[in-house]
Short mmCIF file of C-alpha atoms in Angstrom, two decimals:
data_model
loop_
_atom_site.label_atom_id
_atom_site.label_comp_id
_atom_site.label_asym_id
_atom_site.label_seq_id
_atom_site.Cartn_x
_atom_site.Cartn_y
_atom_site.Cartn_z
CA ASP A 1 -38.14 36.42 37.54
CA THR A 2 -37.90 36.36 41.14
CA ALA A 3 -36.29 40.80 40.74
CA LEU A 4 -39.80 42.09 39.43
CA LEU A 5 -42.11 39.76 42.26
CA GLU A 6 -39.65 41.14 44.93
CA LEU A 7 -40.56 44.22 43.62
CA MET A 8 -43.81 43.56 42.90
CA THR A 9 -44.67 42.62 46.65
CA GLN A 10 -42.61 45.44 48.05
CA ALA A 11 -45.01 47.94 46.11
CA ARG A 12 -48.67 45.40 47.31
CA ASP A 13 -47.21 46.08 50.14
CA ARG A 14 -48.42 49.36 50.19
CA VAL A 15 -51.97 48.52 50.42
CA LEU A 16 -51.57 47.69 53.98
CA ASP A 17 -51.21 51.89 54.15
CA PRO A 18 -53.96 53.12 55.94
CA LYS A 19 -54.23 55.60 53.44
CA GLN A 20 -55.72 53.66 51.75
CA PRO A 21 -54.19 53.28 47.86
CA THR A 22 -55.46 51.67 44.85
CA ASP A 23 -54.05 49.14 42.92
CA VAL A 24 -54.24 51.95 40.33
CA SER A 25 -51.43 53.34 42.66
CA VAL A 26 -49.42 51.22 43.52
CA LEU A 27 -49.03 49.77 40.07
CA ASN A 28 -47.82 53.92 39.61
CA THR A 29 -45.47 53.17 42.42
CA LEU A 30 -44.25 50.07 40.62
CA THR A 31 -43.66 50.70 37.56
CA VAL A 32 -41.24 54.01 39.48
CA MET A 33 -39.28 51.47 40.98
CA VAL A 34 -39.18 49.51 38.95
CA HIS A 35 -37.20 52.20 36.71
CA GLU A 36 -34.93 52.51 39.16
CA LYS A 37 -34.17 48.88 39.48
CA ASN A 38 -33.54 48.92 35.72
CA GLU A 39 -30.79 51.66 35.98
CA VAL A 40 -29.37 50.31 38.05
CA ARG A 41 -28.86 45.96 36.14
CA LYS A 42 -28.24 48.53 32.57
CA ARG A 43 -24.86 49.61 34.66
CA ASN A 44 -24.72 45.72 35.60
CA GLY A 45 -24.74 44.83 32.24
CA LEU A 46 -28.45 42.98 32.86
CA PRO A 47 -31.32 42.68 30.66
CA ALA A 48 -33.67 45.16 31.90
CA LEU A 49 -37.23 44.74 33.19
CA LYS A 50 -40.64 44.37 32.00
CA CYS A 51 -43.59 46.02 34.27
CA VAL A 52 -46.41 44.24 34.45
CA SER A 53 -49.46 44.57 33.46
CA GLN A 54 -52.74 45.58 36.00
CA LYS A 55 -54.73 42.70 35.74
CA THR A 56 -50.77 40.79 36.96
CA LEU A 57 -50.76 43.94 39.87
CA THR A 58 -54.17 43.03 41.03
CA LYS A 59 -54.40 39.02 41.48
CA HIS A 60 -50.72 39.99 43.82
CA ILE A 61 -52.66 42.55 45.57
CA LYS A 62 -55.38 39.82 46.66
CA LYS A 63 -53.08 36.91 47.79
CA ILE A 64 -53.65 39.84 51.25
CA SER A 65 -56.19 37.99 53.11
CA GLN A 66 -59.10 40.61 54.07
CA THR A 67 -58.37 40.13 57.39
CA ALA A 68 -54.32 41.48 57.12
CA ARG A 69 -55.93 44.27 55.25
CA ASP A 70 -58.78 45.80 57.55
CA PHE A 71 -55.49 45.99 60.65
CA ALA A 72 -53.35 47.52 58.71
CA ARG A 73 -56.40 49.73 58.03
CA ASN A 74 -58.99 50.57 60.63
CA GLY A 75 -56.96 48.55 63.75
CA GLU A 76 -57.73 45.37 65.39
CA ARG A 77 -61.02 46.91 67.42
CA TRP A 78 -62.49 47.51 63.81
CA THR A 79 -61.20 44.28 62.62
CA THR A 80 -62.20 42.33 65.97
CA ASN A 81 -66.16 43.11 65.08
CA ASN A 82 -66.70 43.15 62.04
CA ARG A 83 -64.96 40.17 60.69
CA GLY A 84 -64.27 38.57 63.96
CA SER A 85 -66.23 34.57 65.05
CA GLY A 86 -69.18 33.99 67.34
CA SER A 87 -71.23 36.18 64.84
CA THR A 88 -72.73 33.31 63.21
CA ASP A 89 -73.60 30.33 66.67
CA PHE A 90 -76.08 29.00 67.59
CA ARG A 91 -76.26 30.07 70.72
CA ALA A 92 -79.38 29.17 71.97
CA LEU A 93 -82.02 26.50 71.68
CA MET A 94 -85.37 27.34 74.52
CA ILE A 95 -87.18 30.12 75.33
CA GLY A 96 -84.82 32.05 77.45
CA GLU A 97 -81.76 29.93 78.14
CA GLN A 98 -80.59 32.66 76.48
CA CYS A 99 -81.04 36.92 77.69
CA VAL A 100 -79.25 39.85 76.09
CA ILE A 101 -80.11 42.59 77.88
CA ASP A 102 -78.98 46.40 76.41
CA GLU A 103 -79.13 50.23 77.20
CA CYS A 104 -79.19 52.58 74.44
CA LYS A 105 -79.47 56.39 74.32
CA ILE A 106 -82.87 57.41 72.39
CA SER A 107 -82.51 59.80 69.57
CA LEU A 108 -85.26 62.25 70.85
CA ILE A 109 -85.33 65.19 72.17
CA MET A 110 -87.87 65.40 74.37
CA THR A 111 -89.85 68.96 75.46
CA VAL A 112 -93.93 69.96 76.39
CA LYS A 113 -94.31 73.00 73.70
CA GLU A 114 -95.44 70.65 70.65
CA LYS A 115 -97.96 68.26 72.00
CA GLY A 116 -100.42 70.87 73.13
CA ILE A 117 -99.73 70.67 76.52
CA TRP A 118 -98.00 73.84 76.96
CA GLU A 119 -101.52 75.20 76.44
CA ARG A 120 -103.18 73.30 78.51
CA LEU A 121 -100.52 74.68 81.69
CA SER A 122 -101.80 77.01 84.02
CA GLU A 123 -99.74 81.01 84.25
CA GLU A 124 -97.50 80.05 87.42
CA ASP A 125 -96.95 76.49 85.74
CA GLN A 126 -95.58 77.45 82.59
CA THR A 127 -92.83 80.34 84.14
CA VAL A 128 -91.78 77.85 86.43
CA LEU A 129 -91.69 75.78 83.06
CA VAL A 130 -89.31 78.40 80.96
CA GLU A 131 -87.06 78.23 84.06
CA ILE A 132 -86.58 74.86 84.25
CA GLU A 133 -86.71 74.24 79.92
CA GLU A 134 -82.74 73.14 79.67
CA ILE A 135 -83.23 70.70 82.13
CA ILE A 136 -86.53 69.42 80.04
CA LYS A 137 -84.76 69.01 76.92
CA ALA A 138 -82.87 66.04 77.93
CA ARG A 139 -82.30 63.04 75.92
CA LEU A 140 -83.61 59.37 77.85
CA TRP A 141 -82.44 55.86 77.60
CA LEU A 142 -84.44 52.53 76.11
CA VAL A 143 -83.16 49.62 78.14
CA VAL A 144 -84.45 46.11 76.81
CA MET A 145 -84.29 42.97 76.93
CA LEU A 146 -84.09 40.09 74.43
CA ASP A 147 -84.34 36.10 74.02
CA VAL A 148 -82.09 35.15 72.06
CA ALA A 149 -83.28 31.91 70.72
CA SER A 150 -86.65 33.60 69.13
CA ARG A 151 -85.62 37.14 69.70
CA MET A 152 -88.79 37.69 70.91
CA PRO A 153 -88.58 41.33 73.15
CA LEU A 154 -88.87 39.86 77.08
CA GLY A 155 -88.74 43.63 78.85
CA TRP A 156 -88.36 46.75 78.55
CA VAL A 157 -88.94 50.46 80.32
CA ILE A 158 -87.58 53.91 79.58
CA THR A 159 -85.42 55.96 82.08
CA ASP A 160 -83.42 59.07 82.82
CA ASN A 161 -80.86 57.43 84.02
CA PRO A 162 -80.09 53.64 83.27
CA LYS A 163 -78.78 51.84 86.67
CA THR A 164 -79.35 48.75 88.71
CA ASP A 165 -83.19 50.04 88.91
CA ALA A 166 -83.84 49.82 85.91
CA THR A 167 -82.09 46.77 84.23
CA MET A 168 -84.18 44.75 87.96
CA GLU A 169 -87.12 47.13 86.28
CA VAL A 170 -86.31 45.01 83.05
CA LEU A 171 -85.63 41.24 85.04
CA ARG A 172 -89.45 42.40 86.77
CA MET A 173 -90.56 42.46 83.57
CA ALA A 174 -89.23 39.91 81.43
CA THR A 175 -90.04 36.95 84.18
CA ARG A 176 -94.05 38.37 85.01
CA ASP A 177 -97.10 38.23 82.64
CA LYS A 178 -97.51 41.45 80.08
CA THR A 179 -101.38 41.19 80.39
CA ARG A 180 -101.14 44.81 81.75
CA GLU A 181 -99.41 46.11 79.07
CA LYS A 182 -100.94 44.78 76.65
CA VAL A 183 -104.40 46.96 78.07
CA ARG A 184 -103.33 49.73 79.30
CA TYR A 185 -101.51 50.52 75.75
CA GLU A 186 -104.18 49.23 73.62
CA CYS A 187 -101.56 46.39 71.31
CA ARG A 188 -103.45 44.46 69.47
CA CYS A 189 -101.47 40.96 69.93
CA ASP A 190 -100.41 39.30 72.88
CA PRO A 191 -96.67 39.76 74.26
CA MET A 192 -94.41 37.89 75.51
CA PRO A 193 -95.23 35.72 78.42
CA ALA A 194 -93.41 34.36 81.55
CA VAL A 195 -89.81 33.50 80.85
CA GLY A 196 -87.04 32.18 83.21
CA VAL A 197 -83.92 33.88 82.73
CA GLY A 198 -81.39 31.02 82.25
CA LYS A 199 -78.50 33.38 80.47
CA TYR A 200 -78.05 36.72 81.31
CA HIS A 201 -75.87 38.05 79.25
CA SER A 202 -74.73 41.97 79.38
CA ASP A 203 -71.64 44.40 77.72
CA ASN A 204 -69.95 46.70 80.04
CA GLY A 205 -72.74 49.00 80.80
CA THR A 206 -72.76 49.64 85.21
CA GLY A 207 -76.45 49.48 85.24
CA VAL A 208 -76.53 45.76 83.54
CA ARG A 209 -73.36 44.53 85.23
CA ASN A 210 -73.19 45.22 88.71
CA ALA A 211 -73.51 43.11 91.82
CA ALA A 212 -76.39 43.57 92.59
CA VAL A 213 -78.01 42.28 89.34
CA LYS A 214 -75.80 39.19 89.35
CA SER A 215 -76.51 38.32 93.00
CA THR A 216 -79.91 38.78 91.10
CA VAL A 217 -79.75 36.19 88.54
CA LEU A 218 -78.32 34.07 90.64
CA GLY A 219 -80.68 33.72 92.98
CA ILE A 220 -83.64 33.21 89.91
CA HIS A 221 -81.47 30.08 89.21
CA GLY A 222 -79.54 32.12 86.00
CA GLN A 223 -76.29 32.29 85.30
CA CYS A 224 -74.33 35.50 84.21
CA ILE A 225 -72.12 36.39 80.63
CA ASP A 226 -70.10 39.48 80.58
CA SER A 227 -69.00 40.56 76.51
CA ARG A 228 -65.76 41.90 75.81
CA THR A 229 -65.12 45.52 75.79
CA TYR A 230 -64.91 47.13 72.38
CA HIS A 231 -66.31 43.37 70.77
CA SER A 232 -70.05 44.29 69.76
CA THR A 233 -70.09 40.99 68.24
CA ASP A 234 -70.45 39.28 71.25
CA ASN A 235 -73.92 40.68 72.21
CA SER A 236 -74.61 41.70 68.46
CA ILE A 237 -78.16 40.63 68.55
CA ALA A 238 -78.25 43.62 71.19
CA GLU A 239 -76.41 45.82 69.49
CA ARG A 240 -78.25 45.16 66.15
CA GLY A 241 -81.88 44.75 67.53
CA PHE A 242 -81.60 48.68 68.86
CA GLY A 243 -80.62 49.72 65.08
CA THR A 244 -83.85 48.02 63.66
CA PHE A 245 -85.37 49.91 66.23
CA GLU A 246 -83.98 53.72 65.55
CA THR A 247 -84.44 52.88 61.91
CA GLN A 248 -88.64 51.22 61.70
CA LEU A 249 -89.72 53.33 65.15
CA PHE A 250 -87.77 56.70 66.65
CA SER A 251 -86.84 57.95 63.41
CA LEU A 252 -90.40 58.49 62.25
CA ILE A 253 -91.09 60.18 65.99
CA HIS A 254 -90.96 64.43 66.11
CA GLY A 255 -87.91 65.90 68.21
CA TYR A 256 -85.06 62.90 66.33
CA THR A 257 -81.70 63.44 66.53
CA GLY A 258 -80.57 61.65 63.63
CA ARG A 259 -77.36 58.86 64.43
CA ARG A 260 -74.39 61.64 63.80
CA ALA A 261 -74.64 65.20 64.84
CA GLY A 262 -74.96 67.09 61.75
CA GLN A 263 -77.14 64.62 60.20
CA LEU A 264 -80.49 65.87 59.37
CA THR A 265 -80.26 69.37 57.92
CA GLY A 266 -82.22 71.68 58.33
CA TYR A 267 -84.24 70.15 60.80
CA ASP A 268 -84.03 70.82 64.37
CA PRO A 269 -85.27 68.67 66.88
CA ILE A 270 -85.73 70.69 70.31
CA LYS A 271 -87.88 72.74 67.89
CA ASN A 272 -89.54 69.27 67.63
CA GLY A 273 -89.32 67.56 70.76
CA VAL A 274 -91.67 65.95 72.64
CA LEU A 275 -92.55 65.42 76.94
CA ASP A 276 -94.70 62.82 77.21
CA VAL A 277 -93.30 59.60 79.05
CA GLU A 278 -96.36 58.28 79.18
CA GLN A 279 -97.12 58.27 75.72
CA LEU A 280 -93.28 57.43 74.07
CA TYR A 281 -93.63 54.43 76.45
CA GLY A 282 -96.99 54.00 75.39
CA ILE A 283 -96.04 54.36 71.55
CA VAL A 284 -91.92 51.87 72.36
CA THR A 285 -94.79 49.24 74.50
CA ARG A 286 -96.91 49.12 70.96
CA TYR A 287 -94.39 48.78 68.45
CA LEU A 288 -92.22 45.43 70.51
CA VAL A 289 -95.51 44.05 71.09
CA ASP A 290 -97.49 44.69 67.92
CA VAL A 291 -94.40 45.44 64.86
CA TYR A 292 -91.22 44.08 65.65
CA PRO A 293 -92.54 40.31 66.57
CA ASN A 294 -94.19 40.04 63.78
CA ASN A 295 -91.22 41.67 61.62
CA LEU A 296 -89.80 38.74 59.02
CA HIS A 297 -86.34 38.57 61.25
CA HIS A 298 -82.79 37.62 58.74
CA GLY A 299 -80.28 37.02 61.76
CA VAL A 300 -78.75 33.96 62.44
CA THR A 301 -80.67 30.75 62.84
CA MET A 302 -84.65 33.39 62.15
CA THR A 303 -84.27 32.44 58.43
CA GLY A 304 -86.56 34.89 57.45
CA HIS A 305 -89.63 34.11 60.44
CA ARG A 306 -91.18 36.26 61.79
CA PRO A 307 -90.05 36.10 65.47
CA ILE A 308 -93.45 35.37 67.05
CA ASP A 309 -93.31 32.27 65.26
CA VAL A 310 -90.11 31.53 65.90
CA PHE A 311 -91.13 31.49 69.86
CA HIS A 312 -94.46 29.13 69.20
CA ALA A 313 -92.38 26.73 66.97
CA ILE A 314 -89.38 26.48 70.29
CA ASN A 315 -92.29 26.78 72.70
CA ASP A 316 -93.35 23.97 71.63
CA GLU A 317 -90.78 21.34 69.97
CA TYR A 318 -87.54 22.59 73.37
CA GLY A 319 -89.80 24.77 75.90
CA GLY A 320 -88.62 27.12 78.34
CA ILE A 321 -86.78 27.64 81.35
CA ALA A 322 -88.82 27.38 84.14
CA VAL A 323 -90.43 30.82 85.97
CA PRO A 324 -88.99 32.01 89.33
CA THR A 325 -91.37 31.58 92.01
CA ASP A 326 -93.03 33.38 93.35
CA HIS A 327 -91.14 33.70 96.27
CA ASP A 328 -88.44 33.81 94.77
CA ARG A 329 -89.24 36.52 92.74
CA ARG A 330 -90.10 38.84 96.05
CA ILE A 331 -87.06 38.10 97.48
CA HIS A 332 -84.13 38.76 94.96
CA LEU A 333 -86.76 40.35 92.62
CA GLY A 334 -88.65 42.85 95.15
CA TRP A 335 -88.18 45.76 97.37
CA MET A 336 -87.00 45.08 101.04
CA VAL A 337 -88.43 47.11 104.46
CA GLU A 338 -87.95 46.53 107.42
CA SER A 339 -90.22 46.37 109.62
CA SER A 340 -91.02 45.15 113.84
CA ILE A 341 -94.60 41.98 114.45
CA THR A 342 -97.15 43.53 115.98
CA ASP A 343 -100.72 42.03 116.52
CA GLU A 344 -101.52 42.89 112.99
CA GLY A 345 -98.41 41.24 111.94
CA VAL A 346 -96.26 43.39 110.08
CA LYS A 347 -95.88 46.51 108.05
CA ALA A 348 -94.37 47.88 103.87
CA TYR A 349 -94.79 50.72 102.82
CA ASN A 350 -98.61 51.15 104.91
CA LEU A 351 -99.44 47.41 103.74
CA PRO A 352 -100.31 45.61 106.62
CA PHE A 353 -99.34 41.64 105.72
CA SER A 354 -100.03 39.15 108.41
CA SER A 355 -100.53 35.48 109.20
CA ASP A 356 -100.55 32.46 111.86
CA ALA A 357 -96.90 31.11 111.86
CA LEU A 358 -95.87 34.54 112.20
CA GLN A 359 -98.25 35.64 114.98
CA ALA A 360 -96.45 32.70 116.58
CA ILE A 361 -93.03 33.64 116.44
CA ARG A 362 -94.64 37.39 117.47
CA ASP A 363 -93.22 37.05 121.28
CA ASP A 364 -90.17 35.41 120.88
CA TYR A 365 -88.61 36.94 117.64
CA LYS A 366 -86.54 40.48 118.86
CA GLY A 367 -85.10 43.08 116.98
CA LYS A 368 -86.92 43.80 113.04
CA VAL A 369 -87.83 41.64 110.48
CA SER A 370 -87.35 41.77 106.47
CA ILE A 371 -90.28 42.43 104.29
CA TYR A 372 -89.78 41.29 100.53
CA ILE A 373 -92.77 42.25 98.75
CA ASP A 374 -92.80 41.62 94.69
CA PRO A 375 -94.18 45.72 92.90
CA ASP A 376 -95.84 43.44 90.40
CA ASP A 377 -97.98 41.86 93.14
CA ILE A 378 -98.52 43.03 96.48
CA SER A 379 -100.90 40.38 98.34
CA LYS A 380 -98.46 38.72 99.72
CA ALA A 381 -95.15 39.27 101.33
CA THR A 382 -92.58 37.05 102.17
CA VAL A 383 -90.90 38.12 106.12
CA PRO A 384 -87.60 34.38 106.41
CA VAL A 385 -86.76 34.50 109.70
CA SER A 386 -83.47 34.12 111.73
CA TYR A 387 -83.83 31.45 114.15
CA THR A 388 -80.57 33.63 116.07
CA HIS A 389 -83.14 35.48 116.65
CA LEU A 390 -85.93 33.70 118.69
CA THR A 391 -85.80 32.83 122.07
CA LEU A 392 -85.17 29.52 122.90
CA PRO A 393 -85.74 27.26 125.94
#
């Protein structure tokens, strides 16, 4: 009956209410509507309508798409993030073709007494420590870069201020050899080798998306891709990675605060905190080198393989993006100071650098020169020379 179908549709649309009514409540609403309609039909000499069963109404409710239901109940942002397209794309085939970076506040409280450091401090140090106790009880940030094709960690840093310097440190780590971290923190497996950055993908964080970082990525022949605000599917690989880090690592460390307020009933993270950033960095390094690459990964394109195995397979089959040259690293990823040319060359951070080419222009060059050094390799420096500063005949 057309009249009954119209009533069923009116009752069904109440499912879209943000209060999320159940199918049973919709049937009760339909029953009342049919009863009121029958009163009108009775006065007009029409036969009464018979209310449908719960099963029939449920089939009618299912004609509303899940996307429309989520949009009405949870809003546009939630629906886009959970049902939007793009989360199952093949985004990269080569190592370093696309690298995602993100920053996350670590759910840990840091203090000094739990690990026995307190008893080794002098009375003067303990007094000062008590005065700044509220400052010490703070949470740090973890900045990580992952390779999309293999899901291997490329670089990471722990900082209390996730700004440009932290992002630059991660970029330097991704594009260099990480053997020193393996040796220093006694890792059993080999870390990811140096890779080039083809595409640099970041969200809206001020520390990972700014003019300095963008110019650096362009300088090492990369391309910047920005995620849309409030669209987690754009950077889902990095977002999901931090969820795994918290579940497998941070939740097992003393001082864990939980993912939300009041999650850990009866546990005081402040009393169980740790202030040993070097030790925490060692734990994170060993996890990202020894544990995470060797866990089965069921993300898109991974099909249950380990990231380290996927890396070797892709590297043998497709290869990777070329690593930036030492010159490009010093210019775009290094530190810059200015100094004058002397008989001994130039000095940067009290380190002397000289060459025959530099001494050849010493007498003709006026003013200071810019000196670029790579903090990961201070054996060499690059000194660009502008011809406008030379005294030409």
